[in-house]
PDB file of C-alpha atoms in Angstrom:
ATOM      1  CA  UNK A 261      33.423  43.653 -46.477  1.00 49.00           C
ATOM      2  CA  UNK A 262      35.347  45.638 -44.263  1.00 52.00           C
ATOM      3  CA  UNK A 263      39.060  46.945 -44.067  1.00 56.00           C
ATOM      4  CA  UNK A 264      39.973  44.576 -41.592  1.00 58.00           C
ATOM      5  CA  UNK A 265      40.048  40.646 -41.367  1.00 53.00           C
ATOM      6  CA  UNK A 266      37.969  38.477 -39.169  1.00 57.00           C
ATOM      7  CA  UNK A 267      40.527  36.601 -38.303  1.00 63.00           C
ATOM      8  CA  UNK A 268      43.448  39.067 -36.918  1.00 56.00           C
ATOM      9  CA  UNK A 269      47.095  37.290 -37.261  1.00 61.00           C
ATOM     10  CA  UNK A 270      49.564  40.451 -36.228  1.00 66.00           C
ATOM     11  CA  UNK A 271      49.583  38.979 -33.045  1.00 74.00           C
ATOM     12  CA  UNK A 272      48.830  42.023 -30.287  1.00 78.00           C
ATOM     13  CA  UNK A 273      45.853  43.764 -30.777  1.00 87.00           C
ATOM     14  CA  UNK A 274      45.576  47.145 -29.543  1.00 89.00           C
ATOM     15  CA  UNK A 275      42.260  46.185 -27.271  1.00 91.00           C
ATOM     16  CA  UNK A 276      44.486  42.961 -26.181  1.00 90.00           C
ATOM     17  CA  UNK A 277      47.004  45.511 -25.519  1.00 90.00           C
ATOM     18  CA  UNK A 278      44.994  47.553 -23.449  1.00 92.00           C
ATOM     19  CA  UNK A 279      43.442  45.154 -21.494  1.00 92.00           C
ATOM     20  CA  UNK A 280      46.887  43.072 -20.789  1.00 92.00           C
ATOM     21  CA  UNK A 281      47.934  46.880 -19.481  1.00 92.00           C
ATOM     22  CA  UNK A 282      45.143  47.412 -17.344  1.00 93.00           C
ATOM     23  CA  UNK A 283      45.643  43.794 -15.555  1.00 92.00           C
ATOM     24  CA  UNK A 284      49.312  44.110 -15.466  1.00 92.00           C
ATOM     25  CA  UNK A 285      48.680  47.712 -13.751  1.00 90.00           C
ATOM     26  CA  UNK A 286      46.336  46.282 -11.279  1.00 90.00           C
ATOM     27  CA  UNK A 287      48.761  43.606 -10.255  1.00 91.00           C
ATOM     28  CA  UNK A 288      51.740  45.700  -9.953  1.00 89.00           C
ATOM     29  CA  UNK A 289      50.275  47.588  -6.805  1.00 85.00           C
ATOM     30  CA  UNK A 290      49.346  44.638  -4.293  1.00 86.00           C
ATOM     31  CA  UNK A 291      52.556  42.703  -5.818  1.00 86.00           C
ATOM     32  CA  UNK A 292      54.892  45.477  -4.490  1.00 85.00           C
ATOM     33  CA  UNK A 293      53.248  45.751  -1.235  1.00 83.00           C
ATOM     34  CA  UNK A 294      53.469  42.205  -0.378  1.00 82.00           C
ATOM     35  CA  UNK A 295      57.130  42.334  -1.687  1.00 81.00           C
ATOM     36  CA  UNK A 296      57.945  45.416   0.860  1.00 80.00           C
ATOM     37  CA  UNK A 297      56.109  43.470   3.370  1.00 76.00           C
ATOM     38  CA  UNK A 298      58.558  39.994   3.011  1.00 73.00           C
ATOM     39  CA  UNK A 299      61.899  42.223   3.489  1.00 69.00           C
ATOM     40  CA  UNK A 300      63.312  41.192   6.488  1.00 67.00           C
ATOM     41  CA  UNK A 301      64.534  44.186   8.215  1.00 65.00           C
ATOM     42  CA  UNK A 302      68.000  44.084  10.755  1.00 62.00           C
ATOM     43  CA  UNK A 303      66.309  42.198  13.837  1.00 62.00           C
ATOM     44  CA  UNK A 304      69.445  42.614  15.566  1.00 65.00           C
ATOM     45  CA  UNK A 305      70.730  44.500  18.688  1.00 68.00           C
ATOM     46  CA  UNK A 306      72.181  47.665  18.864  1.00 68.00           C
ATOM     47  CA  UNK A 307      75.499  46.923  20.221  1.00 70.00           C
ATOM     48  CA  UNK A 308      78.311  47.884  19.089  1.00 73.00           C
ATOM     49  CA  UNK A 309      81.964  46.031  19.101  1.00 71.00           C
ATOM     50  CA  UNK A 310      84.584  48.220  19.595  1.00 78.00           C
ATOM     51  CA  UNK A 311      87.213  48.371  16.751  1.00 79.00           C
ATOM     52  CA  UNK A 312      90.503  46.868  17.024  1.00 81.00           C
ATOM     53  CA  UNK A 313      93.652  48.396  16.238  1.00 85.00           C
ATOM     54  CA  UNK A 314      94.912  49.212  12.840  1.00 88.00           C
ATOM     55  CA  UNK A 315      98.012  47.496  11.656  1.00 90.00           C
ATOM     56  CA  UNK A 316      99.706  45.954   8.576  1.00 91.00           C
ATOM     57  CA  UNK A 317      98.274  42.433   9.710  1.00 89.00           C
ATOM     58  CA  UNK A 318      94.776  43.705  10.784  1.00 86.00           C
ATOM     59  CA  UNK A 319      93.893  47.193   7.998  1.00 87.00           C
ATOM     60  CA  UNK A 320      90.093  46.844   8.709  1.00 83.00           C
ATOM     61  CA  UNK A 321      90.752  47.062  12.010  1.00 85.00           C
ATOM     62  CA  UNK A 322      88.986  44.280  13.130  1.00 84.00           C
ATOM     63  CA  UNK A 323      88.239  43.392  16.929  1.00 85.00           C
ATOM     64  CA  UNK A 324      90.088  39.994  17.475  1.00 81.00           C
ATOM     65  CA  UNK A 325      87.892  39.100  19.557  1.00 84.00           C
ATOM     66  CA  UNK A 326      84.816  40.133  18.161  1.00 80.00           C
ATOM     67  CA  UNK A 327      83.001  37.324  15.794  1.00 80.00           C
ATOM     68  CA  UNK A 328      83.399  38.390  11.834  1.00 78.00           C
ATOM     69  CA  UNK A 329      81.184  36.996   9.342  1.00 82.00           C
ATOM     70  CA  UNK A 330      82.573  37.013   5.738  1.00 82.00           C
ATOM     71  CA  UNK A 331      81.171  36.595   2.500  1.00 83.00           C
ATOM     72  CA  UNK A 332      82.989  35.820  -0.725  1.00 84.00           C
ATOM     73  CA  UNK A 333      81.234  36.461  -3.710  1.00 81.00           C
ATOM     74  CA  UNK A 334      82.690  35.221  -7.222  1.00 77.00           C
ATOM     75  CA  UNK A 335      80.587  37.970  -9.340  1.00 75.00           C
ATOM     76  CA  UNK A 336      78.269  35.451 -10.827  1.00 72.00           C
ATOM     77  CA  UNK A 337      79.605  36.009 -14.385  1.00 71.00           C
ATOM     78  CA  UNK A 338      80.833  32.369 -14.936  1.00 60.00           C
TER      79      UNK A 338
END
């Protein structure tokens, strides 16, 4: 009879512990690489719109005759 049970019901060992580490270490490398690798980068053109003037109506200073994307974003909190 030894100190410890056959049956071990703490849930984590330490050797399970280990050896979920080890895995979880050897996944974490090729994971981030193929993450890296499916970030789209800007595939655009390096032109550049000149900036319109700077006025009560327009303070970005927007070209009016440039095209503007804009995105709204509520903040995702509810």
């Amino acid at each position: 009879m030894g100190s410890t049970s056959a049956q071990n019901n703490e849930g984590l060992g330490r050797r399970d512990l280990i050896k979920r580490s080890a895995a979880l270490g050897l996944i974490a490398v090729p994971t981030m690489s193929f993450l890296s690798a499916c970030a789209s980068g800007d595939s655009g053109t390096d032109d550049k719109v000149e900036k319109g003037e700077k006025s009560e109506k327009n303070p970005l200073a927007v070209n009016g005759s440039a095209p503007l994307e804009i995105v709204i974003f509520d903040g995702g909190f509810g």
